[in-house]
Short mmCIF file of C-alpha atoms in Angstrom, two decimals:
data_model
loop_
_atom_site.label_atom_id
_atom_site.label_comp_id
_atom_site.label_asym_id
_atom_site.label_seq_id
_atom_site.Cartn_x
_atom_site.Cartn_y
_atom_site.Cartn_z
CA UNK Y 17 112.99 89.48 80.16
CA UNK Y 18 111.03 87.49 82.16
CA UNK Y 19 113.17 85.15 84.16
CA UNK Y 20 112.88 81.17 83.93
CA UNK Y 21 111.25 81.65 80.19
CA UNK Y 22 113.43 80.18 77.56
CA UNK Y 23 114.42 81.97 74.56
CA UNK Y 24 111.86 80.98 72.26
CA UNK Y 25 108.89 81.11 74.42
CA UNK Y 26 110.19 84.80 75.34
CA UNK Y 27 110.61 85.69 71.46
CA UNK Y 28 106.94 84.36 71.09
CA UNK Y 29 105.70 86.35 74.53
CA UNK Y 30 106.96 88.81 72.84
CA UNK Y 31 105.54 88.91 69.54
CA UNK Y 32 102.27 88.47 70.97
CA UNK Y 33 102.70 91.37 72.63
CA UNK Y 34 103.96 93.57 69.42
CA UNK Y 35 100.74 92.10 68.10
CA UNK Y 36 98.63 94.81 70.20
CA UNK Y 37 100.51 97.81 68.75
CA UNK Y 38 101.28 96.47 64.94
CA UNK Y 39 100.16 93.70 62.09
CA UNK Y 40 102.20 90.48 62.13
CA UNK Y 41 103.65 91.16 59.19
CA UNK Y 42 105.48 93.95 60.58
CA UNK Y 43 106.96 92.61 63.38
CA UNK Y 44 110.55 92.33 62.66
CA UNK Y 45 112.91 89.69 63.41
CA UNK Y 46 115.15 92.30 64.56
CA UNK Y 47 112.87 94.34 66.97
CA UNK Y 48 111.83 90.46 68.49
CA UNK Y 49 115.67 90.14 68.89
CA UNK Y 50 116.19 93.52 70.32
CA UNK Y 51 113.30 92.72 72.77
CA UNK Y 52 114.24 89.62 73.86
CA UNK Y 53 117.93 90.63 74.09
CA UNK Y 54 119.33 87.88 71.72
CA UNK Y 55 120.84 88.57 68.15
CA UNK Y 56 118.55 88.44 65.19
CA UNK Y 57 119.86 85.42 63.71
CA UNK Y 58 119.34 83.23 67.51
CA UNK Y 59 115.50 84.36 66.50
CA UNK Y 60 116.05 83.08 63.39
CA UNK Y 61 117.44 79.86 64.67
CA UNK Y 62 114.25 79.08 66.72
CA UNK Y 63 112.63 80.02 63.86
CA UNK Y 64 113.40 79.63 60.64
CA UNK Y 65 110.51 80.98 58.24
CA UNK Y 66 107.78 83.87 59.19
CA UNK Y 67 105.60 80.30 58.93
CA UNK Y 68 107.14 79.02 62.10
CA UNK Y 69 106.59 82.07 64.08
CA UNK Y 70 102.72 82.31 62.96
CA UNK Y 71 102.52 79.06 64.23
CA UNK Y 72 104.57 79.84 67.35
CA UNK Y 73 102.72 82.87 68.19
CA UNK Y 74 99.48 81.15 67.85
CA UNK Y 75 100.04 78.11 70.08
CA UNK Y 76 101.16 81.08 72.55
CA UNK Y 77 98.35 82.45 72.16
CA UNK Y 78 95.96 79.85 72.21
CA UNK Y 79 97.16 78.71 75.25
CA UNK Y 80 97.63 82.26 76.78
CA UNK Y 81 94.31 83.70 75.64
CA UNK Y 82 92.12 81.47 74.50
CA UNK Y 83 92.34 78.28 76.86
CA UNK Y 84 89.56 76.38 75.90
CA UNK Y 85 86.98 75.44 78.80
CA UNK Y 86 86.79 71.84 79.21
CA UNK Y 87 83.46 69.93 77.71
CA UNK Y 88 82.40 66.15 77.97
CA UNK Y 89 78.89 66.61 76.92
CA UNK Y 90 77.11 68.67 73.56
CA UNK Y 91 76.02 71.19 75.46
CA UNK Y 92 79.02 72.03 77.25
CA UNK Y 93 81.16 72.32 74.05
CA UNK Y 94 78.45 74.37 72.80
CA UNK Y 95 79.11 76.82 75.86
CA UNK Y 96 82.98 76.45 75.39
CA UNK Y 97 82.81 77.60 72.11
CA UNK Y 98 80.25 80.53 72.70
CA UNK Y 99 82.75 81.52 75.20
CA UNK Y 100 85.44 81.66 72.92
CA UNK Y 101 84.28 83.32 70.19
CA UNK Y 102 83.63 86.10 72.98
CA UNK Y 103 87.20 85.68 74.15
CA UNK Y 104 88.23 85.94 70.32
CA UNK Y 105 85.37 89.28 69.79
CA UNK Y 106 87.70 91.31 72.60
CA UNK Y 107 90.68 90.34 71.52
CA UNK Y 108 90.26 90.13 68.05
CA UNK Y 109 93.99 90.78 66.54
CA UNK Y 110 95.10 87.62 68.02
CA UNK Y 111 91.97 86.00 66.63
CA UNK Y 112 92.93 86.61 63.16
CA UNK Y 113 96.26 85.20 64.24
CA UNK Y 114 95.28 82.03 65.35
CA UNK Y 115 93.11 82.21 61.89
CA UNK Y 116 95.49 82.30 59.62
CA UNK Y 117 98.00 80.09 61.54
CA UNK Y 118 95.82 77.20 61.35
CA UNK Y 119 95.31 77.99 57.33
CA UNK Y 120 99.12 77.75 56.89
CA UNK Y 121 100.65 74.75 54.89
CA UNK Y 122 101.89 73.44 58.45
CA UNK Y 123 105.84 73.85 58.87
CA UNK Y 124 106.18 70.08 60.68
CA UNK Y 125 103.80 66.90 60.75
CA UNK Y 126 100.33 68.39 61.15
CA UNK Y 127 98.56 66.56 63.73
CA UNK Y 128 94.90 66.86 65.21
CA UNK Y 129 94.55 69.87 68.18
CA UNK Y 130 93.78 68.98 71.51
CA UNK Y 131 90.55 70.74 70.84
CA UNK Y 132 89.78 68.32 67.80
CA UNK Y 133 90.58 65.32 70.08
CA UNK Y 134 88.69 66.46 72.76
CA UNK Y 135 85.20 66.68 70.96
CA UNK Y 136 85.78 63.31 68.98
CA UNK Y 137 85.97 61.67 72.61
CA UNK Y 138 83.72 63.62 73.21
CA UNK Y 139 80.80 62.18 70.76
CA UNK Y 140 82.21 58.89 70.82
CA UNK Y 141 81.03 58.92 74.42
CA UNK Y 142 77.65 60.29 74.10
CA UNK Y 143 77.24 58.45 70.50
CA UNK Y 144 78.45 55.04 71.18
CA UNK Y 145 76.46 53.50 68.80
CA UNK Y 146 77.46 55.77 65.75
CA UNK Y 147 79.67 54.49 62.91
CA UNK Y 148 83.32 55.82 62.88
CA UNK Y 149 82.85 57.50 59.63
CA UNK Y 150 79.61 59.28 60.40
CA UNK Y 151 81.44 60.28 63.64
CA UNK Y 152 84.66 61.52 62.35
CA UNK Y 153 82.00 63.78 59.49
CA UNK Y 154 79.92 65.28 62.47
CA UNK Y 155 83.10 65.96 64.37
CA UNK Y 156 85.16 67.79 61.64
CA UNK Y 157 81.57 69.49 61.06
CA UNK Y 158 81.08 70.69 64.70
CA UNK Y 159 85.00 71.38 64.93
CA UNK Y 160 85.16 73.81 61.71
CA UNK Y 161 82.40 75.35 63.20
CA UNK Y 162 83.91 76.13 66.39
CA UNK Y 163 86.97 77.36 65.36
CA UNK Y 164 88.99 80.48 65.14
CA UNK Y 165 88.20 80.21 61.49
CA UNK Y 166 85.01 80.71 61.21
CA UNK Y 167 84.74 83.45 64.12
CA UNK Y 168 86.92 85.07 61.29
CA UNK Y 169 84.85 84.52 58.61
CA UNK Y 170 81.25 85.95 60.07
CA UNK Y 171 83.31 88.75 61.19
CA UNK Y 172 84.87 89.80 58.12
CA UNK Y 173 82.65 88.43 55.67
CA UNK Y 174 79.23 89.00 57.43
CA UNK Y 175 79.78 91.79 60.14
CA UNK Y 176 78.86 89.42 62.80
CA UNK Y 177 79.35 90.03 66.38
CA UNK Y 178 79.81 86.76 68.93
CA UNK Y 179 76.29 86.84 69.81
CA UNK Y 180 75.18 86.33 66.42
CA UNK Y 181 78.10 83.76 65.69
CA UNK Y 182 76.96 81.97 68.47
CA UNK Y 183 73.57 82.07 66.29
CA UNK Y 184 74.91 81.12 63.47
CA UNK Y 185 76.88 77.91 64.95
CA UNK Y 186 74.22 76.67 67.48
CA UNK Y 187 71.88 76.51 64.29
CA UNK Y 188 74.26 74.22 63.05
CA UNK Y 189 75.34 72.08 65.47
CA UNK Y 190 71.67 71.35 65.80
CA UNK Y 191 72.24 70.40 62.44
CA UNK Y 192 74.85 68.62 62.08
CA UNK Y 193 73.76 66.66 64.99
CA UNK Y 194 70.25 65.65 64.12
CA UNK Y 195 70.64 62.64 61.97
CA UNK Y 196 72.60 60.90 64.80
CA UNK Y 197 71.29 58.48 67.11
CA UNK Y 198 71.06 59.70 70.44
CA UNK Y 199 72.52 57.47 73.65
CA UNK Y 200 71.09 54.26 73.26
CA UNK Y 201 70.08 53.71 77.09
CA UNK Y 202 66.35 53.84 77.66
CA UNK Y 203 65.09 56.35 75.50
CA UNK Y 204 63.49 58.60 78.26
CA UNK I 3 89.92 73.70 34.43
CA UNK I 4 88.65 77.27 33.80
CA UNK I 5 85.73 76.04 31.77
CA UNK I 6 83.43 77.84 33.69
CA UNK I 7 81.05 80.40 32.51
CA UNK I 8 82.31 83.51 33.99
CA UNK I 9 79.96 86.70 34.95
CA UNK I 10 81.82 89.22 36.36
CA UNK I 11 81.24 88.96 40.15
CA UNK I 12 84.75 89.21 41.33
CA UNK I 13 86.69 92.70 40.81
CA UNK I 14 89.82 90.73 40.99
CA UNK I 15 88.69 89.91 37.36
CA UNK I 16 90.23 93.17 36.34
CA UNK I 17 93.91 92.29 35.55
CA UNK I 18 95.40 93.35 32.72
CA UNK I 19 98.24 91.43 30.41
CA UNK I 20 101.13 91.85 32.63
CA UNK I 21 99.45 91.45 36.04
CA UNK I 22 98.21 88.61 35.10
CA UNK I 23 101.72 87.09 33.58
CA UNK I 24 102.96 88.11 36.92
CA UNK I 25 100.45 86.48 39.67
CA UNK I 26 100.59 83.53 36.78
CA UNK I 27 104.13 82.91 37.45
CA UNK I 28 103.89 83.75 41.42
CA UNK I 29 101.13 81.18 41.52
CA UNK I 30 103.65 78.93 39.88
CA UNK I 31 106.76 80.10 42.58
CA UNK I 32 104.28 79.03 45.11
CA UNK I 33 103.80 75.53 44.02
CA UNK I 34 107.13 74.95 43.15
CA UNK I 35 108.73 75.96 46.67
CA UNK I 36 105.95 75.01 48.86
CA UNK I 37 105.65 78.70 50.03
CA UNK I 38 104.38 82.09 49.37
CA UNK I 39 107.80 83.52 50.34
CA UNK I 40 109.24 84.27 46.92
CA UNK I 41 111.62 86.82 45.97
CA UNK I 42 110.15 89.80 43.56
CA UNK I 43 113.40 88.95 41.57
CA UNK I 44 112.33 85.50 40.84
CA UNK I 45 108.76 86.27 40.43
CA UNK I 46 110.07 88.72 37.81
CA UNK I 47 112.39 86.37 35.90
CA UNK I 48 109.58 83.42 35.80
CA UNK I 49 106.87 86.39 34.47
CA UNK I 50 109.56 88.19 31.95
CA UNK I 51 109.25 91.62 33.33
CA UNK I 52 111.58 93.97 35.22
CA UNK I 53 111.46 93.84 39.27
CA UNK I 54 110.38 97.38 38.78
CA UNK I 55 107.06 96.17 36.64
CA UNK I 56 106.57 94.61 40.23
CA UNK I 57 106.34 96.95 42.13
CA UNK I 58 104.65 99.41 40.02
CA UNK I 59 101.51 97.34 40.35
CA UNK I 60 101.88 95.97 44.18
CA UNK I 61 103.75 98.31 46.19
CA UNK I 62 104.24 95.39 48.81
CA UNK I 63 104.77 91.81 49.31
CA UNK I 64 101.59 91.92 51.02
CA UNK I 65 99.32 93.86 48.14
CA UNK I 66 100.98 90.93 45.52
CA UNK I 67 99.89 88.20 48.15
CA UNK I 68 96.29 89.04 48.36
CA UNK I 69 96.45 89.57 44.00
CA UNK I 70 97.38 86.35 43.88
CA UNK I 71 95.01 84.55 46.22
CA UNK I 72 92.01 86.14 44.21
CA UNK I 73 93.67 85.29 41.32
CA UNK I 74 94.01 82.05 42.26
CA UNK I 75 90.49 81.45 43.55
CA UNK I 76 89.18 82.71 40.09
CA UNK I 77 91.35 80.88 37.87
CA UNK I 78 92.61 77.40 39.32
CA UNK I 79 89.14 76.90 42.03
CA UNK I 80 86.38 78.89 39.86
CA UNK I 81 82.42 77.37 40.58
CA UNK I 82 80.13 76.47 37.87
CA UNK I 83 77.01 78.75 38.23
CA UNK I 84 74.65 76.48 40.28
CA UNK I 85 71.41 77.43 39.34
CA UNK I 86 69.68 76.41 43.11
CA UNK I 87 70.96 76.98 46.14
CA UNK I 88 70.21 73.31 46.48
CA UNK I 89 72.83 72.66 44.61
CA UNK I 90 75.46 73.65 47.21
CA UNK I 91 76.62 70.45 48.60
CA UNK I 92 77.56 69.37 44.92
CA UNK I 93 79.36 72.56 44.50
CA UNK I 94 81.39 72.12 47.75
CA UNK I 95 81.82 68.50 47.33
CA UNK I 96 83.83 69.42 43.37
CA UNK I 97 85.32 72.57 45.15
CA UNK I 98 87.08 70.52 47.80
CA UNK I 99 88.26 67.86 45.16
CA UNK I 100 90.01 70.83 43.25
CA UNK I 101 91.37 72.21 46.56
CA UNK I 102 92.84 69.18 47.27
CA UNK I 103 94.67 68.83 43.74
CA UNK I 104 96.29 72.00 44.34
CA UNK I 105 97.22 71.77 47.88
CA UNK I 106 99.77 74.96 48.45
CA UNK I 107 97.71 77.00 46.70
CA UNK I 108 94.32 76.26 48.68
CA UNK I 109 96.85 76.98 51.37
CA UNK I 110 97.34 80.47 50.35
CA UNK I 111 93.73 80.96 49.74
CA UNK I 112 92.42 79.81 53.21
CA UNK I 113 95.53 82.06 54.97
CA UNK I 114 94.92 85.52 53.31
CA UNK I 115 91.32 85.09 53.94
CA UNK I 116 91.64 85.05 57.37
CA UNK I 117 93.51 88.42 58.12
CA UNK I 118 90.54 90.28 58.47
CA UNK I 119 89.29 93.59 56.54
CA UNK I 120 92.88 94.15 55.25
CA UNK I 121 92.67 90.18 53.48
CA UNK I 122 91.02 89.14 50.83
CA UNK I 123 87.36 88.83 50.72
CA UNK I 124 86.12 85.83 53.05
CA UNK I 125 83.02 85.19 51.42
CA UNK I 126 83.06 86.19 48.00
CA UNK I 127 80.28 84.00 46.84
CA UNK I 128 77.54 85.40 49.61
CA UNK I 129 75.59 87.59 47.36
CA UNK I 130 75.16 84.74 44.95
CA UNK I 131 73.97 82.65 47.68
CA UNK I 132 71.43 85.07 49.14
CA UNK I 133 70.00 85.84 45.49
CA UNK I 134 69.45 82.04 45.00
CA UNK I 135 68.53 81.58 48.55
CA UNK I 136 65.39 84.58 48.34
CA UNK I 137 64.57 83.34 44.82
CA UNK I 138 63.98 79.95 46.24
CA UNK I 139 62.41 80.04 49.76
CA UNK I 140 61.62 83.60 49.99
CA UNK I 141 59.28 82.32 52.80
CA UNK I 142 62.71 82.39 55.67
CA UNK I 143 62.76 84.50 59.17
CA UNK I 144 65.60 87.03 58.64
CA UNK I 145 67.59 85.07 61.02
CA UNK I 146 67.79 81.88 59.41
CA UNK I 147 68.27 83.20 55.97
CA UNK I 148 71.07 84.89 57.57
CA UNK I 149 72.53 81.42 58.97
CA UNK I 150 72.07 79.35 56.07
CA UNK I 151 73.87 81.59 53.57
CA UNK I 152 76.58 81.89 56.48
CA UNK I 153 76.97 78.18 56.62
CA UNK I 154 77.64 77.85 53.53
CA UNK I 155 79.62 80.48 52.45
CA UNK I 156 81.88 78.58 55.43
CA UNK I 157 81.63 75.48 53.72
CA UNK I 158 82.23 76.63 50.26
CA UNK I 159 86.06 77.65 51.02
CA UNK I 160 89.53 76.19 51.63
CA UNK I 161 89.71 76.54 55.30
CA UNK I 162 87.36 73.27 54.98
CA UNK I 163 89.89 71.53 53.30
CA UNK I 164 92.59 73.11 55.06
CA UNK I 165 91.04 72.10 58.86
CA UNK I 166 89.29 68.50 57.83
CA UNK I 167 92.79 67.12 56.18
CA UNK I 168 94.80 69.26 59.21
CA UNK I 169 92.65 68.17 61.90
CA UNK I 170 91.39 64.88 60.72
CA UNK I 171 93.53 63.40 58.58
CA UNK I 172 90.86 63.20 55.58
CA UNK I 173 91.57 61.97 52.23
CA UNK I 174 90.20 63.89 48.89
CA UNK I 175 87.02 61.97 49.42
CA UNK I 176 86.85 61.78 52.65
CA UNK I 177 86.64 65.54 52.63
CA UNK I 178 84.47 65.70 49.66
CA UNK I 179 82.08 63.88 51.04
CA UNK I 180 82.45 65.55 54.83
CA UNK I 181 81.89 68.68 53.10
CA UNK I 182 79.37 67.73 50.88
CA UNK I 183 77.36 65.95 53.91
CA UNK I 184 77.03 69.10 55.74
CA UNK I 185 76.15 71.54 53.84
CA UNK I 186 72.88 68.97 53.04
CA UNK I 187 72.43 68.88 56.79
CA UNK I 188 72.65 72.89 56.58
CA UNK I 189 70.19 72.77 53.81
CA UNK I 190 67.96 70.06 55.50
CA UNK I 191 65.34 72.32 57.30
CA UNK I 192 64.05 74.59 54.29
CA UNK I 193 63.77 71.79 51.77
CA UNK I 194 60.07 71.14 52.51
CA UNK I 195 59.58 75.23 52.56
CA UNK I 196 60.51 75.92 48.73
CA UNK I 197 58.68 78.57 46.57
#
């Protein structure tokens, strides 16, 4: 293996990469051992349900694959997230991974992504004047909308490619966005 | 909480006796040890049939997960017919509550939807919401139609309640009412266009 990696960042390398040949659910605790050169029960060790390596294997790949392009203003996240639901259209098994890792009842304390923070700043910034709870409503909007699930869903459920989820998720940002006071400097 | 009227719009409606004492008692496994990793022997002690029984009707683990998700959707989160598709955001706002009641089962829901075509359905409800939707405003641009049903076929499912109480931290109302709140602004641009 790789040198410098530590164990469970190689079993995770690893998995990703099994993820181009086979399902997750058939990668094997013992072939990731076998790969990595440790014993089946060290992978166990790092970790300890199929739950903790979905999650494992996403963040890997997340951060791997799918880095997300930084934003500070609407239409930049809009552009980030266009660009990764291209990202997730040509790599698509690890989409689905990411998916269903962040549908999981979450193996540790759940806390918000970098991605969620991010955007809150994000319209906190360009919406100063906006209540925290209409804020926190068009943020978990815009961020449900930009993630990996619902690149999954229009795929799946609605044969859609990334052009047309882009669509699909520009329509509603505009949306979602529309009933909020814009900055309050001088109003062009 | 199955009081619903039921037309028979999901094929996962076609369990028979034992299937259905089986995903009954997996459903119950799952809330009981906060996972969906449950041996077939226990499963099969809790239903009162032979591990075999199992396996005759799902050949894998994976086959019995995906049962039980649309089992679970039908039976423990069913809808009440809406009769507009203006009715959405009430819909989603009840559908979150009853998510949220049931939390490792939404769980299991919202993660077999997401495997792609060899999950469960991801938008089970879309040909409901494109009936209502041409009944309604039959006036909409194929595009739009196509976004709005998307939308809220998005809404309406357990990876809402799953990412707004994961990401945000929301309580059972605080989702509700998140939910609720956008599907209206979904819903906002063809209210003037009905009929």
């Amino acid at each position: 293996m790789a040198e410098g990696v530590d164990t469970p960042t190689a079993i995770l390398a690893n998995a990703a990469a099994a993820l181009r040949e086979s399902p997750f659910d058939d990668i094997s605790y013992r072939s990731l051992g076998d790969a990595v050169g440790v014993s089946e029960r060290t992978v166990y060790r790092h970790f300890p349900t199929r739950s903790h390596l979905l999650e494992g294997v996403a963040g890997w790949i997340e951060s791997a694959e799918f880095p997300l392009p930084p934003f500070v203003t609407i239409p930049q996240f809009q552009d980030a997230s266009r660009a990764r639901f291209l990202a997730f259209d040509s790599s698509p098994a690890f989409a689905f991974v990411c998916a269903r890792a962040a549908s999981i009842s979450p193996t540790g304390e759940s806390e918000a992504t970098f991605f969620t923070r991010a955007l809150v700043a994000m319209l906190a910034t360009n919406h100063p004047s906006v209540n925290e709870r209409d804020l926190r409503r068009v943020a978990a909007t815009l961020r449900y909308f930009a993630s990996a699930h619902f690149w999954a869903r229009m795929r799946t459920g609605f044969d859609m490619s990334a052009p047309e989820i882009s669509d699909v998720f520009d329509r509603t940002v505009v949306q979602a966005l529309s009933g909020l006071p814009t900055l309050s400097r001088t109003s062009r | 909480m199955s009081a619903t009227s039921e037309p028979d719009d999901r094929s996962a409606g076609d369990v028979n006796r034992t299937q259905e004492a089986i995903l009954a008692a997996y459903a119950e496994l799952i809330e009981e040890l906060g996972t969906d990793d449950v041996s077939f022997r226990l499963i099969a002690r809790r239903a009162g049939v032979g591990e075999r029984t199992i396996f005759r009707n799902y050949a894998t683990r994976v086959d019995l997960l995906l049962a039980v998700a649309a089992w679970i959707e039908r039976r423990i989160f069913p809808r009440q017919d809406s009769p507009s598709i203006f009715d959405m955001p009430l819909t989603i706002r009840a559908a979150m509550e009853s998510y949220d009641h049931r939390p490792e089962l939404a769980h299991v829901v919202a993660e077999t939807t997401m495997r792609g075509i060899s999950g469960a359905t991801p938008s089970p409800r879309r040909a409901m919401l494109e009936e209502m939707i041409d009944a309604e405003v039959p006036s909409l641009g194929d595009a739009e139609r196509r976004a709005i049903v998307a939308a809220l076929a998005h809404l309406d499912s357990a990876a809402t309640w799953v990412t707004f109480r994961r990401e945000f931290g929301m309580t059972r109302s605080d989702i509700a009412d998140a939910a609720a709140w956008a599907a209206e602004a979904v819903l906002d641009p063809i209210r003037s266009r009905v009929g």
